[in-house]
Coordinates of C-alpha atoms in Angstrom, one line a residue:
Chain Z
M1 CA -6.9 59.6 34.6
S2 CA -3.8 57.6 33.7
F3 CA -4.5 55.4 36.7
H4 CA -7.9 54.6 35.4
L5 CA -6.5 54.0 31.9
A6 CA -3.9 51.6 33.3
L7 CA -6.6 49.8 35.3
A8 CA -8.9 49.5 32.3
F9 CA -6.0 48.2 30.2
L10 CA -5.1 45.6 32.8
L11 CA -8.7 44.5 33.2
W12 CA -9.1 44.3 29.4
R13 CA -6.0 42.2 29.1
A14 CA -7.0 39.9 31.9
L15 CA -10.4 39.3 30.4
S16 CA -9.3 38.9 26.9
E17 CA -6.5 36.4 27.6
Q18 CA -7.7 32.9 27.0
P19 CA -6.3 30.1 29.2
E20 CA -4.0 27.9 27.2
Q21 CA -5.8 24.8 26.2
P22 CA -3.8 21.5 26.3
P23 CA -3.8 19.7 23.0
P24 CA -6.4 17.0 22.8
R25 CA -5.1 13.6 23.8
P26 CA -4.9 11.1 21.0
R27 CA -7.5 8.4 21.6
P28 CA -6.2 4.9 22.6
M29 CA -6.3 2.6 19.7
T30 CA -5.9 -1.2 19.3
R31 CA -7.2 -1.6 15.7
A32 CA -6.6 1.5 13.6
G33 CA -7.6 1.2 10.0
T34 CA -5.2 2.2 7.2
H35 CA -6.4 5.5 5.8
W36 CA -7.9 5.2 2.3
K37 CA -8.1 8.2 0.1
G38 CA -11.5 9.9 0.8
E39 CA -12.2 8.0 4.0
R40 CA -14.0 10.0 6.8
T41 CA -11.7 10.8 9.6
E42 CA -13.9 12.8 12.0
P43 CA -14.5 11.3 15.5
R44 CA -17.4 8.8 15.4
V45 CA -17.9 8.7 19.2
V46 CA -19.3 12.0 20.6
K47 CA -20.7 12.8 24.1
R48 CA -24.3 14.0 23.7
Chain B
M1 CA -25.1 2.7 16.9
I2 CA -26.6 -0.5 15.7
E3 CA -29.5 -2.2 17.7
R4 CA -28.1 -5.1 19.7
A5 CA -31.4 -6.5 20.6
C6 CA -34.1 -8.0 18.4
A7 CA -37.7 -9.1 18.9
S8 CA -37.2 -12.2 16.8
A9 CA -36.1 -15.3 18.8
L10 CA -34.8 -16.9 15.6
L11 CA -32.5 -14.0 14.8
R12 CA -31.4 -13.7 18.5
R13 CA -30.4 -17.4 18.2
F14 CA -28.1 -16.5 15.3
A15 CA -26.5 -13.7 17.3
C16 CA -26.1 -16.1 20.3
E17 CA -24.5 -18.7 18.2
L18 CA -22.0 -16.2 16.9
V19 CA -21.2 -14.2 20.0
G20 CA -21.7 -16.9 22.7
D21 CA -22.9 -16.3 26.2
A22 CA -22.2 -12.8 27.6
P23 CA -19.5 -13.0 30.3
P24 CA -20.8 -12.0 33.7
A25 CA -20.4 -8.2 34.4
P26 CA -17.4 -7.6 36.7
D27 CA -17.6 -5.3 39.7
L28 CA -15.6 -2.3 38.7
A29 CA -16.4 -0.1 41.7
A30 CA -12.9 -0.4 43.0
H31 CA -11.6 1.7 40.0
S32 CA -11.9 5.4 40.2
A33 CA -14.6 7.3 38.3
A34 CA -11.9 8.9 36.1
D35 CA -10.5 5.5 35.2
R36 CA -13.9 4.1 34.4
E37 CA -14.9 7.1 32.3
A38 CA -11.6 7.0 30.3
A39 CA -12.1 3.3 29.7
R40 CA -15.7 3.7 28.7
L41 CA -14.8 6.2 26.0
A42 CA -11.8 4.1 24.9
W43 CA -14.0 1.0 24.6
A44 CA -16.7 2.9 22.8
A45 CA -14.2 3.9 20.2
R46 CA -13.2 0.2 19.9
I47 CA -16.8 -0.6 18.9
V48 CA -16.3 1.7 15.9
D49 CA -12.9 0.2 15.0
E50 CA -14.3 -3.4 15.1
Y51 CA -17.4 -2.5 13.2
R52 CA -15.4 -0.8 10.5
S53 CA -13.7 -4.2 9.9
V54 CA -17.2 -5.8 9.4
A55 CA -17.9 -3.4 6.6
V56 CA -14.4 -3.6 5.0
F57 CA -14.3 -7.4 5.1
S58 CA -17.9 -7.6 3.8
E59 CA -16.8 -5.6 0.7
L60 CA -13.9 -8.0 0.4
L61 CA -16.2 -11.1 0.5
R62 CA -18.4 -9.5 -2.2
L63 CA -15.4 -8.8 -4.4
L64 CA -14.0 -12.3 -4.0
A65 CA -17.3 -14.0 -4.6
D66 CA -17.6 -12.0 -7.9
L67 CA -14.1 -13.0 -8.8
E68 CA -14.9 -16.7 -8.1
A69 CA -12.2 -17.0 -5.5
P70 CA -11.6 -20.5 -4.1
L71 CA -14.1 -21.8 -1.6
P72 CA -11.5 -21.9 1.4
V73 CA -10.7 -18.2 0.7
L74 CA -14.4 -17.3 0.8
C75 CA -14.9 -19.3 3.9
A76 CA -11.9 -17.6 5.6
V77 CA -13.2 -14.1 4.8
Q78 CA -16.8 -15.1 5.9
R79 CA -15.3 -16.3 9.2
L80 CA -13.4 -13.0 9.6
I81 CA -16.6 -11.0 9.2
G82 CA -18.2 -13.1 12.0
D83 CA -15.2 -12.6 14.2
E84 CA -15.4 -8.8 13.8
L85 CA -19.2 -8.8 14.5
R86 CA -18.4 -10.8 17.7
H87 CA -15.7 -8.2 18.6
T88 CA -18.3 -5.4 18.0
E89 CA -20.6 -7.1 20.6
L90 CA -17.8 -7.8 23.0
T91 CA -16.5 -4.2 23.0
A92 CA -20.1 -3.0 23.4
Q93 CA -20.5 -5.3 26.4
V94 CA -17.4 -3.8 28.0
V95 CA -18.9 -0.3 27.5
D96 CA -22.0 -1.6 29.3
W97 CA -19.9 -2.8 32.3
L98 CA -18.4 0.7 32.4
G99 CA -21.6 2.6 32.5
G100 CA -23.2 2.2 29.1
A101 CA -23.4 4.4 26.0
D102 CA -26.7 6.1 26.6
D103 CA -25.0 9.5 26.6
L104 CA -22.8 8.7 23.6
A105 CA -23.6 9.2 19.9
I106 CA -21.7 6.3 18.2
D107 CA -21.9 6.8 14.4
L108 CA -21.5 3.5 12.6
G109 CA -23.1 4.6 9.4
D110 CA -21.3 4.6 6.0
I111 CA -18.2 3.2 7.7
G112 CA -16.8 1.1 4.9
L113 CA -14.0 2.1 2.5
P114 CA -14.5 4.9 0.0
A115 CA -15.7 3.8 -3.5
P116 CA -13.0 2.3 -5.7
E117 CA -11.0 4.7 -7.8
P118 CA -12.2 5.0 -11.4
G119 CA -10.8 2.1 -13.5
E120 CA -9.7 0.1 -10.4
H121 CA -10.1 -3.6 -11.3
P122 CA -12.0 -5.7 -8.7
A123 CA -9.1 -8.1 -8.4
S124 CA -6.7 -5.2 -7.7
R125 CA -9.2 -3.8 -5.1
A126 CA -9.5 -7.2 -3.4
R127 CA -5.7 -7.5 -3.2
R128 CA -5.4 -4.0 -1.8
I129 CA -7.9 -4.7 0.9
V130 CA -6.2 -7.9 1.9
G131 CA -2.8 -6.4 1.9
R132 CA -3.6 -3.2 3.7
E133 CA -6.4 -4.2 6.0
L134 CA -5.6 -7.8 6.8
V135 CA -1.8 -8.3 6.4
V136 CA -0.8 -4.9 7.7
A137 CA -3.5 -3.5 9.9
E138 CA -4.4 -6.8 11.6
E139 CA -0.7 -7.7 12.0
E140 CA 0.1 -4.3 13.6
S141 CA -2.9 -4.5 15.9
I142 CA -1.4 -7.7 17.4
Y143 CA 1.5 -5.8 19.0
V144 CA -0.9 -3.1 20.4
L145 CA -3.4 -5.5 21.7
A146 CA -0.7 -7.5 23.4
A147 CA 0.6 -4.3 25.0
Y148 CA -2.9 -3.3 26.2
R149 CA -3.6 -6.8 27.5
D150 CA -0.4 -6.9 29.5
A151 CA -1.0 -3.4 30.9
A152 CA -4.6 -4.2 32.0
R153 CA -5.2 -5.6 35.5
E154 CA -9.0 -6.2 35.6
P155 CA -9.4 -9.9 34.8
A156 CA -12.6 -9.6 32.8
I157 CA -11.0 -6.8 30.6
C158 CA -7.8 -8.9 30.2
A159 CA -10.0 -11.8 29.0
V160 CA -11.7 -9.6 26.3
L161 CA -8.4 -8.2 25.1
A162 CA -7.0 -11.8 25.0
T163 CA -9.9 -12.9 22.8
L164 CA -9.4 -10.0 20.4
L165 CA -5.7 -10.7 20.3
A166 CA -6.1 -14.4 19.5
D167 CA -8.5 -13.6 16.7
E168 CA -6.2 -10.9 15.2
V169 CA -3.3 -13.3 15.1
R170 CA -5.4 -15.7 13.0
H171 CA -6.7 -12.9 10.8
A172 CA -3.2 -11.7 10.0
A173 CA -2.1 -15.2 9.2
A174 CA -5.2 -15.7 7.0
G175 CA -4.4 -12.4 5.3
R176 CA -1.0 -13.6 4.2
A177 CA -2.5 -16.9 2.9
I178 CA -5.3 -15.1 1.0
L179 CA -2.9 -12.6 -0.5
A180 CA -0.7 -15.5 -1.8
A181 CA -3.8 -17.2 -3.1
L182 CA -4.7 -14.0 -5.0
G183 CA -1.3 -13.9 -6.7
G184 CA 0.6 -11.8 -4.1
A185 CA 1.4 -8.1 -3.9
D186 CA 3.0 -6.2 -6.8
A187 CA 5.6 -3.5 -6.2
E188 CA 2.9 -0.8 -6.0
L189 CA 1.0 -2.6 -3.3
C190 CA 4.1 -3.5 -1.4
A191 CA 5.0 0.2 -1.3
E192 CA 1.5 1.1 -0.1
M193 CA 1.6 -1.6 2.6
A194 CA 5.0 -0.4 3.8
A195 CA 3.7 3.2 4.0
D196 CA 0.6 1.9 5.9
R197 CA 2.7 0.1 8.4
E198 CA 4.9 3.1 9.0
R199 CA 1.8 5.4 9.5
L200 CA 0.1 2.9 11.8
R201 CA 3.2 2.6 14.0
A202 CA 3.4 6.4 14.3
L203 CA -0.3 6.5 15.1
Y204 CA 0.0 3.9 17.8
R205 CA 3.2 5.4 19.2
D206 CA 1.5 8.8 19.5
A207 CA -1.6 7.3 21.2
A208 CA 0.5 5.4 23.7
C209 CA 0.8 8.4 26.0
S210 CA -0.3 7.0 29.4
G211 CA -3.3 8.5 31.2
P212 CA -6.2 7.2 33.3
G213 CA -7.8 3.7 32.9
R214 CA -4.7 1.6 32.4
A215 CA -6.0 -1.3 34.5
L216 CA -9.2 -1.2 32.4
G217 CA -7.5 -1.4 29.0
A218 CA -7.8 2.3 28.2
C219 CA -4.2 3.3 28.0
I220 CA -0.6 2.2 27.7
E221 CA 2.8 3.9 27.7
R222 CA 5.3 4.2 25.0
A223 CA 7.6 1.8 26.7
D224 CA 4.9 -0.9 26.7
L225 CA 4.7 -0.7 22.9
D226 CA 8.4 -0.4 22.3
A227 CA 8.9 -3.6 24.4
M228 CA 6.3 -5.4 22.3
W229 CA 7.7 -4.2 19.0
A230 CA 11.2 -5.4 20.2
R231 CA 9.9 -8.7 21.3
S232 CA 9.0 -10.9 18.3
A233 CA 7.3 -11.5 15.0
P234 CA 3.6 -11.1 15.3
R235 CA 2.6 -14.7 14.9
A236 CA 5.1 -15.9 17.5
L237 CA 4.0 -12.9 19.7
G238 CA 0.4 -14.0 19.6
T239 CA 1.2 -17.6 20.3
A240 CA 3.7 -17.0 23.0
L241 CA 1.7 -14.4 24.9
R242 CA -1.6 -16.2 24.8

């Protein structure tokens, strides 16, 4: 019984662990705007 | 994304006069797919950055026209808007070279500055746009463009970056002259400009983190930027490195 419990626990842990995601790379910029209060900042180029 | 083609031959002629003939598309097959893809996305983002300047400088021209600014000031800003439109088309051409933008959603809508703050006087708004967007932002982009241009190895890409750089040098110089013509910056605007400059440098520093596509103008390293910042004042930098 304890063997099955241990196995179930290990399986649950393996499945629930998310692989660590690297932080998104900052996009290369050559002409960044100054940020004005209220200016939209979300990405404007998105892959469809 | 704006339409770049038009059925009207007359309107196409206006665009041709402004943009000039499209440079021949280079053969980029020697670059890896990862490099080309990174560069495609980087150049697509540049379309947005250049087009934002079209919207921002257009607001500036409207403000200055209403304020009855001197003719040479209006002419200078009108020219800047044309330059930024040309940059928009140039960067879009580079995206075409790298595979096109059919699978990209490029949102250029409502890209201008937020509405003025309540009670903000048009003259103050105009000075803020000149100080922040022309004197600071254009000047800071000179260092970055020079770093990307020096890092790039593909001749056609280097040529586009060199064109952008030459124009930004002139824009920054024009910005200083226009700000002087408008009476200069007060203490509040000086502080705002200093904060902008610090923030932009931090932004550029964080974004200079190497990666794929260096030969195609898609990335630089921190050392590239540090070397450029250490080198010279922006006007001399643009002239000496051209």
